[in-house]
């Protein structure tokens, strides 16, 4: 295997390829195959972009069909058949059945674009600059989104001060700490020194933050807090949306309605097409024409794949299937983790789980990830000091492959001979 081309010419900023140093060539559902023909089980899923599996035939065929009939590919934000069909399907089959009334804004095709839109919109509407964001949150790498993030290395790379955000301890970060009361005090105590925010942005499950499942009660209390103080509630569903947690939106379990929802990754059909959406309550639709813009807001192939992906999810009961497979993972972890070490713990929901190595020296989870890779499994790290091994397979993974992957996790950790 020759990695010279990459090492000579590709920027030093590359990261995933350092952890999984092989040259991938093809992929199907939950498998990646490298140039040597070695098969790897995928517990990374393109960081949440591949919920419906690599090269899912039902979705891929629709894209091929569209290409073959010379369907328009680049459409700026002009009207198009693909866009119209996508909008109608999303509204009728996903939003309305959940009692959600949103207008759809198409930002540029990445998660961070959608977050930037939500921030601009909230600040414009509320005429306030500050935003509340949770510690451990991840929202993207452009300056506005980055200012919401708390990971030090990512922030240090900004090159300018990152401001206009107040970071709030995430629920569970400190024992017996009432984060809602804390936010309340910041607003009501005239000596807090903190400006009232335009919005509070939350991931219902912090993914990059280490699989921190925010309790439903907390999400409800946050909704109530925002209502009482005239603050917009933004839910970042970029990684945890599209059924990852067992319901289409990860906030659904709390029965709340956010003011703005940001979506990307698997909304592009769950096969890896770049696409993003910002959903907003109709009364928040205050941008004047062209006030937010971008050349690649009209990537029609992602709209075709996006609609096919939603159809696939509904026709294949993806929500219930995710819950069923999630229960398999939970049962496995419950039985296995205590046999590997009494210092490990685990947490998760749906098909997103984390094994926590925080009681071991820095780098231990990384060794576990490497041991898994050597055994044919792609598995990423998350959380403070990368101490969480993150289990995030495609939702379409076959039961047998899921169990094989979990066995590799077990063997990989066991190979470290943890005390
Ligand atoms: N928000 C969340 C919750 C994410 O997980 C990510 C990416 O991992 C982003 C935003 C940024 O998305 P993108 O990398 O497409 O800009």
Coordinates of C-alpha atoms and ligand atoms in Angstrom, one line a residue:
X1 CA 0.0 0.0 0.0
X2 CA 1.5 3.3 -1.1
X3 CA 0.5 6.3 1.0
X4 CA 3.2 8.6 -0.5
X5 CA 0.8 10.7 -2.7
X6 CA -1.3 11.6 0.3
X7 CA 1.6 12.2 2.6
X8 CA 3.5 14.4 0.1
X9 CA 0.6 16.4 -1.3
X10 CA -2.4 16.4 1.0
X11 CA -2.4 19.0 3.8
X12 CA -1.3 18.2 7.2
X13 CA -4.8 19.0 8.4
X14 CA -6.0 15.5 7.3
X15 CA -7.2 13.6 10.4
X16 CA -9.4 10.5 9.9
X17 CA -6.9 8.9 7.5
X18 CA -4.3 9.0 10.2
X19 CA -6.5 6.8 12.5
X20 CA -7.5 4.5 9.7
X21 CA -4.4 4.4 7.4
X22 CA -5.5 2.4 4.4
X23 CA -6.8 3.3 1.0
X24 CA -10.6 2.6 0.7
X25 CA -12.0 1.8 -2.6
X26 CA -15.5 0.5 -2.5
X27 CA -18.2 0.2 0.2
X28 CA -21.6 -1.5 0.7
X29 CA -24.0 -1.0 3.5
X30 CA -21.9 -1.4 6.7
X31 CA -18.7 -2.5 5.0
X32 CA -15.7 -0.6 3.6
X33 CA -13.3 -2.4 1.4
X34 CA -9.7 -1.2 0.8
X35 CA -7.4 -1.5 -2.2
X36 CA -6.1 -4.8 -0.9
X37 CA -9.6 -6.2 -0.7
X38 CA -9.6 -6.1 3.1
X39 CA -13.1 -5.6 4.5
X40 CA -13.8 -3.4 7.4
X41 CA -17.0 -3.1 9.4
X42 CA -18.1 0.6 9.6
X43 CA -18.9 1.9 13.1
X44 CA -18.3 5.5 12.0
X45 CA -20.9 6.0 9.2
X46 CA -19.2 9.0 7.7
X47 CA -19.7 10.8 11.1
X48 CA -23.4 10.3 10.8
X49 CA -23.8 10.9 7.1
X50 CA -24.4 7.2 6.2
X51 CA -27.4 6.3 8.3
X52 CA -29.0 4.3 5.5
X53 CA -25.8 2.6 4.5
X54 CA -23.0 2.9 1.9
X55 CA -24.4 2.6 -1.7
X56 CA -27.9 1.7 -0.5
X57 CA -29.5 0.4 -3.8
X58 CA -32.9 1.8 -3.3
X59 CA -31.4 5.3 -3.0
X60 CA -28.5 4.9 -5.4
X61 CA -30.8 3.7 -8.2
X62 CA -32.9 6.8 -8.0
X63 CA -29.8 9.0 -8.3
X64 CA -28.6 6.9 -11.3
X65 CA -32.0 7.1 -12.9
X66 CA -32.1 10.9 -12.4
X67 CA -28.6 11.3 -14.0
X68 CA -29.6 9.1 -16.9
X69 CA -32.6 11.2 -17.7
X70 CA -30.4 14.4 -17.7
X71 CA -32.2 15.7 -14.6
X72 CA -30.8 19.2 -13.7
X73 CA -27.9 18.9 -11.3
X74 CA -27.0 22.4 -10.2
X75 CA -30.0 24.7 -9.7
X76 CA -28.9 27.5 -7.4
X77 CA -32.2 28.2 -5.6
X78 CA -34.3 28.0 -8.7
X79 CA -37.5 26.0 -8.7
X80 CA -36.9 22.4 -9.8
X81 CA -38.8 19.1 -9.9
X82 CA -36.4 17.5 -7.6
X83 CA -36.7 20.3 -5.0
X84 CA -40.4 20.4 -5.2
X85 CA -40.7 16.7 -4.7
X86 CA -38.3 16.7 -1.8
X87 CA -40.1 19.6 0.0
X88 CA -43.5 18.0 -0.4
X89 CA -42.3 14.7 0.9
X90 CA -40.6 16.2 3.9
X91 CA -43.5 18.3 4.8
X92 CA -46.2 15.7 4.3
X93 CA -44.5 12.5 5.5
X94 CA -42.1 13.7 8.2
X95 CA -43.1 17.1 9.6
X96 CA -46.9 17.2 9.5
X97 CA -47.3 13.7 11.1
X98 CA -45.2 15.0 14.0
X99 CA -47.3 18.2 14.3
X100 CA -44.3 20.2 13.1
X101 CA -44.9 23.3 11.1
X102 CA -41.7 24.6 9.6
X103 CA -40.5 26.5 6.6
X104 CA -37.5 25.1 4.9
X105 CA -34.4 27.1 4.2
X106 CA -31.7 25.6 2.0
X107 CA -28.2 26.7 3.2
X108 CA -24.9 25.6 1.6
X109 CA -24.7 21.8 1.8
X110 CA -22.8 21.3 5.1
X111 CA -23.8 21.3 8.7
X112 CA -21.9 24.4 9.6
X113 CA -23.7 26.3 6.9
X114 CA -27.0 25.5 8.5
X115 CA -25.8 26.5 12.0
X116 CA -24.5 29.8 10.6
X117 CA -28.0 30.5 9.1
X118 CA -29.6 29.7 12.5
X119 CA -27.3 32.1 14.3
X120 CA -27.8 34.9 11.8
X121 CA -31.5 34.5 11.9
X122 CA -31.8 34.4 15.7
X123 CA -29.6 37.5 16.1
X124 CA -31.6 39.3 13.5
X125 CA -34.9 38.5 15.0
X126 CA -34.1 39.1 18.6
X127 CA -31.7 42.0 18.0
X128 CA -29.3 40.5 20.5
X129 CA -25.8 39.2 19.8
X130 CA -25.2 36.7 22.6
X131 CA -26.0 32.9 22.2
X132 CA -26.1 30.3 24.9
X133 CA -24.4 27.0 24.0
X134 CA -23.6 23.9 26.0
X135 CA -20.1 22.9 27.0
X136 CA -19.1 19.7 25.1
X137 CA -21.2 20.8 22.1
X138 CA -20.0 20.6 18.6
X139 CA -21.6 22.7 15.8
X140 CA -19.1 23.1 13.0
X141 CA -15.8 24.7 12.0
X142 CA -16.7 28.1 10.5
X143 CA -16.3 31.1 12.8
X144 CA -19.9 31.4 14.0
X145 CA -20.3 27.7 14.6
X146 CA -16.8 27.4 16.0
X147 CA -17.6 30.1 18.6
X148 CA -20.3 27.7 19.9
X149 CA -17.9 24.8 20.2
X150 CA -15.8 24.2 23.3
X151 CA -13.0 21.9 22.2
X152 CA -9.9 23.8 22.9
X153 CA -7.8 22.7 19.9
X154 CA -10.5 23.6 17.5
X155 CA -11.1 27.0 19.0
X156 CA -7.3 27.7 19.1
X157 CA -7.2 27.4 15.3
X158 CA -9.7 30.2 14.8
X159 CA -7.0 32.9 14.6
X160 CA -9.4 35.5 15.9
X161 CA -11.3 35.9 19.2
X162 CA -14.4 33.8 19.3
X163 CA -17.1 35.8 21.0
X164 CA -20.8 36.5 21.5
X165 CA -21.4 33.1 23.1
X166 CA -21.9 32.1 26.8
X167 CA -21.1 28.5 27.4
X168 CA -23.3 26.7 29.9
X169 CA -22.2 23.5 31.7
X170 CA -24.0 20.6 30.0
X171 CA -26.5 18.6 32.1
X172 CA -24.5 15.9 34.0
X173 CA -21.2 17.7 33.7
X174 CA -21.2 18.6 37.4
X175 CA -23.0 16.4 40.0
X176 CA -26.1 18.1 41.5
X177 CA -25.7 21.2 39.4
X178 CA -28.9 22.7 38.1
X179 CA -28.0 24.1 34.7
X180 CA -31.5 25.5 34.1
X181 CA -31.3 27.4 37.4
X182 CA -27.9 28.6 36.4
X183 CA -29.1 30.0 33.1
X184 CA -32.1 31.6 34.9
X185 CA -29.7 33.3 37.4
X186 CA -27.5 34.6 34.5
X187 CA -30.6 36.4 33.2
X188 CA -32.2 37.6 36.4
X189 CA -29.3 38.5 38.6
X190 CA -28.3 42.0 37.6
X191 CA -24.7 41.3 38.6
X192 CA -24.2 38.2 36.4
X193 CA -22.4 40.2 33.8
X194 CA -24.0 38.0 31.1
X195 CA -26.0 39.4 28.2
X196 CA -29.4 38.0 27.4
X197 CA -29.0 35.6 24.4
X198 CA -30.9 35.5 21.2
X199 CA -31.0 31.8 21.3
X200 CA -30.0 28.6 23.2
X201 CA -28.5 25.9 20.9
X202 CA -28.5 22.3 22.0
X203 CA -27.8 18.8 20.6
X204 CA -30.3 16.4 22.2
X205 CA -27.4 13.9 22.3
X206 CA -23.9 15.4 22.2
X207 CA -22.1 13.3 19.6
X208 CA -18.6 14.7 19.4
X209 CA -18.9 15.7 23.0
X210 CA -18.7 12.0 24.0
X211 CA -22.3 10.6 23.5
X212 CA -23.9 12.6 26.2
X213 CA -27.6 11.9 26.1
X214 CA -29.3 15.0 27.3
X215 CA -32.3 13.9 29.5
X216 CA -35.7 14.6 28.1
X217 CA -36.7 16.4 31.3
X218 CA -33.9 18.8 30.7
X219 CA -34.9 19.4 27.1
X220 CA -38.5 20.2 28.3
X221 CA -37.2 22.5 31.0
X222 CA -35.0 24.2 28.4
X223 CA -38.0 24.8 26.1
X224 CA -39.8 26.3 29.1
X225 CA -36.9 28.5 30.0
X226 CA -36.6 29.8 26.4
X227 CA -40.4 30.6 26.4
X228 CA -40.3 32.4 29.7
X229 CA -37.3 34.6 28.6
X230 CA -38.2 35.2 24.9
X231 CA -35.2 33.2 23.7
X232 CA -35.2 31.0 20.6
X233 CA -34.5 27.3 21.0
X234 CA -32.3 25.8 18.3
X235 CA -31.9 22.1 18.1
X236 CA -28.8 20.8 16.2
X237 CA -29.9 17.5 14.6
X238 CA -27.0 17.4 12.2
X239 CA -25.5 14.2 13.6
X240 CA -28.3 12.8 15.7
X241 CA -31.2 13.4 13.3
X242 CA -32.6 11.1 10.6
X243 CA -33.5 8.4 13.1
X244 CA -30.1 7.8 14.7
X245 CA -31.6 7.9 18.2
X246 CA -34.6 5.8 17.3
X247 CA -37.0 8.7 16.4
X248 CA -36.6 10.7 13.3
X249 CA -35.6 13.8 15.3
X250 CA -33.6 13.2 18.5
X251 CA -35.6 15.8 20.4
X252 CA -38.9 14.0 19.7
X253 CA -38.6 11.9 22.9
X254 CA -38.9 15.1 24.9
X255 CA -42.1 16.2 23.1
X256 CA -40.7 19.6 22.5
X257 CA -41.0 21.8 19.4
X258 CA -37.8 23.8 18.7
X259 CA -38.0 27.2 17.0
X260 CA -35.2 26.3 14.6
X261 CA -33.8 22.9 13.6
X262 CA -30.5 22.5 11.8
X263 CA -30.1 19.3 9.7
X264 CA -27.3 18.0 7.4
X265 CA -25.4 14.8 7.0
X266 CA -27.9 12.0 6.5
X267 CA -30.7 14.3 5.3
X268 CA -28.9 14.0 1.9
X269 CA -30.3 10.4 1.6
X270 CA -28.1 8.8 4.2
X271 CA -25.6 7.6 1.6
X272 CA -23.2 10.5 1.9
X273 CA -24.5 13.2 -0.4
X274 CA -23.7 16.7 0.9
X275 CA -26.9 18.5 1.9
X276 CA -28.2 20.7 4.7
X277 CA -31.5 22.3 5.8
X278 CA -32.6 24.9 8.3
X279 CA -36.1 24.4 9.5
X280 CA -37.8 27.4 11.0
X281 CA -41.2 28.3 12.4
X282 CA -43.0 30.3 9.8
X283 CA -43.0 33.5 11.9
X284 CA -39.2 33.4 12.0
X285 CA -38.9 33.5 8.2
X286 CA -37.6 37.1 8.2
X287 CA -34.7 37.1 5.8
X288 CA -35.2 39.3 2.8
X289 CA -34.6 37.7 -0.6
X290 CA -30.9 36.9 -1.0
X291 CA -30.0 38.0 2.5
X292 CA -28.5 34.6 3.0
X293 CA -27.0 33.0 -0.2
X294 CA -24.7 30.4 -1.5
X295 CA -23.9 28.7 -4.8
X296 CA -24.4 25.1 -3.8
X297 CA -27.7 25.5 -2.1
X298 CA -29.4 23.7 -5.0
X299 CA -27.5 20.4 -5.3
X300 CA -30.3 18.4 -6.9
X301 CA -28.7 15.0 -6.6
X302 CA -28.8 15.4 -2.8
X303 CA -32.5 16.3 -3.1
X304 CA -33.3 13.2 -5.2
X305 CA -31.3 11.1 -2.8
X306 CA -32.8 12.9 0.2
X307 CA -36.3 12.1 -0.8
X308 CA -35.4 8.5 -1.7
X309 CA -33.7 8.3 1.8
X310 CA -36.8 9.5 3.6
X311 CA -39.0 7.0 1.6
X312 CA -36.5 4.2 2.4
X313 CA -36.6 5.1 6.1
X314 CA -40.4 5.1 6.3
X315 CA -40.9 1.9 4.1
X316 CA -38.3 0.0 6.2
X317 CA -39.5 1.1 9.7
X318 CA -36.1 2.5 10.3
X319 CA -37.1 4.1 13.6
X320 CA -38.3 0.8 15.1
X321 CA -35.4 -1.1 13.6
X322 CA -33.0 1.4 15.1
X323 CA -34.5 0.9 18.5
X324 CA -34.4 -2.9 18.1
X325 CA -30.7 -2.9 17.1
X326 CA -30.0 -0.3 19.8
X327 CA -31.4 -2.8 22.4
X328 CA -29.0 -5.4 21.0
X329 CA -26.0 -3.1 21.5
X330 CA -27.2 -2.2 25.0
X331 CA -27.6 -5.8 26.0
X332 CA -24.1 -6.6 24.6
X333 CA -22.5 -3.7 26.5
X334 CA -24.3 -4.6 29.7
X335 CA -23.0 -8.1 29.6
X336 CA -19.5 -7.4 28.2
X337 CA -18.2 -4.1 29.6
X338 CA -18.1 -5.3 33.2
X339 CA -16.0 -8.3 32.1
X340 CA -13.5 -6.1 30.4
X341 CA -12.9 -3.7 33.3
X342 CA -14.8 -2.3 36.3
X343 CA -13.5 1.2 35.4
X344 CA -15.3 1.4 32.1
X345 CA -18.8 2.6 31.7
X346 CA -21.1 3.1 28.7
X347 CA -24.1 5.2 27.6
X348 CA -26.2 5.8 24.6
X349 CA -29.6 5.6 22.9
X350 CA -30.8 4.1 19.6
X351 CA -27.7 3.3 17.5
X352 CA -25.3 5.7 19.1
X353 CA -23.3 4.4 22.1
X354 CA -20.1 5.3 23.8
X355 CA -17.7 3.4 26.0
X356 CA -16.0 5.7 28.4
X357 CA -12.3 5.3 29.2
X358 CA -12.0 8.5 31.4
X359 CA -10.7 6.6 34.4
X360 CA -7.7 5.4 32.3
X361 CA -4.7 7.4 31.2
X362 CA -5.1 9.7 28.2
X363 CA -4.8 7.8 25.0
X364 CA -6.2 4.5 26.2
X365 CA -9.4 4.8 24.1
X366 CA -7.2 5.6 21.1
X367 CA -5.3 2.3 21.7
X368 CA -8.7 0.5 21.7
X369 CA -9.7 2.1 18.4
X370 CA -6.4 1.1 16.9
X371 CA -6.7 -2.5 18.1
X372 CA -10.2 -2.6 16.5
X373 CA -8.9 -1.2 13.3
X374 CA -6.3 -3.9 13.1
X375 CA -9.1 -6.4 13.6
X376 CA -11.2 -4.9 10.8
X377 CA -13.4 -2.4 12.4
X378 CA -13.6 1.4 11.9
X379 CA -14.5 3.0 15.2
X380 CA -14.0 6.7 16.2
X381 CA -13.3 8.5 19.4
X382 CA -15.2 11.4 21.0
X383 CA -15.5 13.5 24.2
X384 CA -13.0 15.2 26.5
X385 CA -9.5 14.1 25.7
X386 CA -11.0 11.6 23.1
X387 CA -11.8 9.2 26.0
X388 CA -15.0 7.8 24.5
X389 CA -15.1 5.0 21.9
X390 CA -18.1 5.8 19.8
X391 CA -20.3 3.1 18.3
X392 CA -22.2 4.6 15.4
X393 CA -23.0 2.0 12.6
X394 CA -25.3 2.6 9.7
X395 CA -28.9 2.1 10.9
X396 CA -29.2 -0.5 8.1
X397 CA -26.4 -2.7 9.4
X398 CA -27.3 -6.5 9.3
X399 CA -27.7 -8.0 12.8
X400 CA -24.9 -10.4 12.1
X401 CA -22.5 -7.7 11.1
X402 CA -23.5 -5.6 14.1
X403 CA -22.7 -8.5 16.4
X404 CA -19.4 -9.1 14.6
X405 CA -18.4 -5.5 15.0
X406 CA -19.3 -5.6 18.7
X407 CA -17.2 -8.8 19.2
X408 CA -14.3 -6.9 17.6
X409 CA -14.8 -4.0 20.1
X410 CA -14.7 -6.6 22.9
X411 CA -11.5 -8.3 21.5
X412 CA -9.9 -4.9 20.8
X413 CA -10.4 -3.7 24.4
X414 CA -9.5 -7.1 25.9
X415 CA -6.2 -6.9 24.0
X416 CA -5.2 -3.9 26.1
X417 CA -5.4 -6.0 29.3
X418 CA -6.9 -3.2 31.3
X419 CA -6.7 -3.5 35.1
Ligands
LIG1 N1 -23.3 19.9 14.3 C1 -23.1 18.7 14.7 C2 -23.9 18.2 15.9 C3 -22.1 17.9 14.1 O1 -21.9 16.7 14.6 C4 -21.4 18.4 13.0 C5 -20.3 17.6 12.4 O2 -19.8 16.6 12.9 C6 -21.7 19.7 12.6 C7 -22.6 20.5 13.3 C8 -20.9 20.3 11.5 O3 -21.3 19.7 10.3 P1 -20.3 19.8 9.0 O4 -19.0 19.1 9.3 O5 -21.1 19.2 7.9 O6 -20.1 21.3 8.8

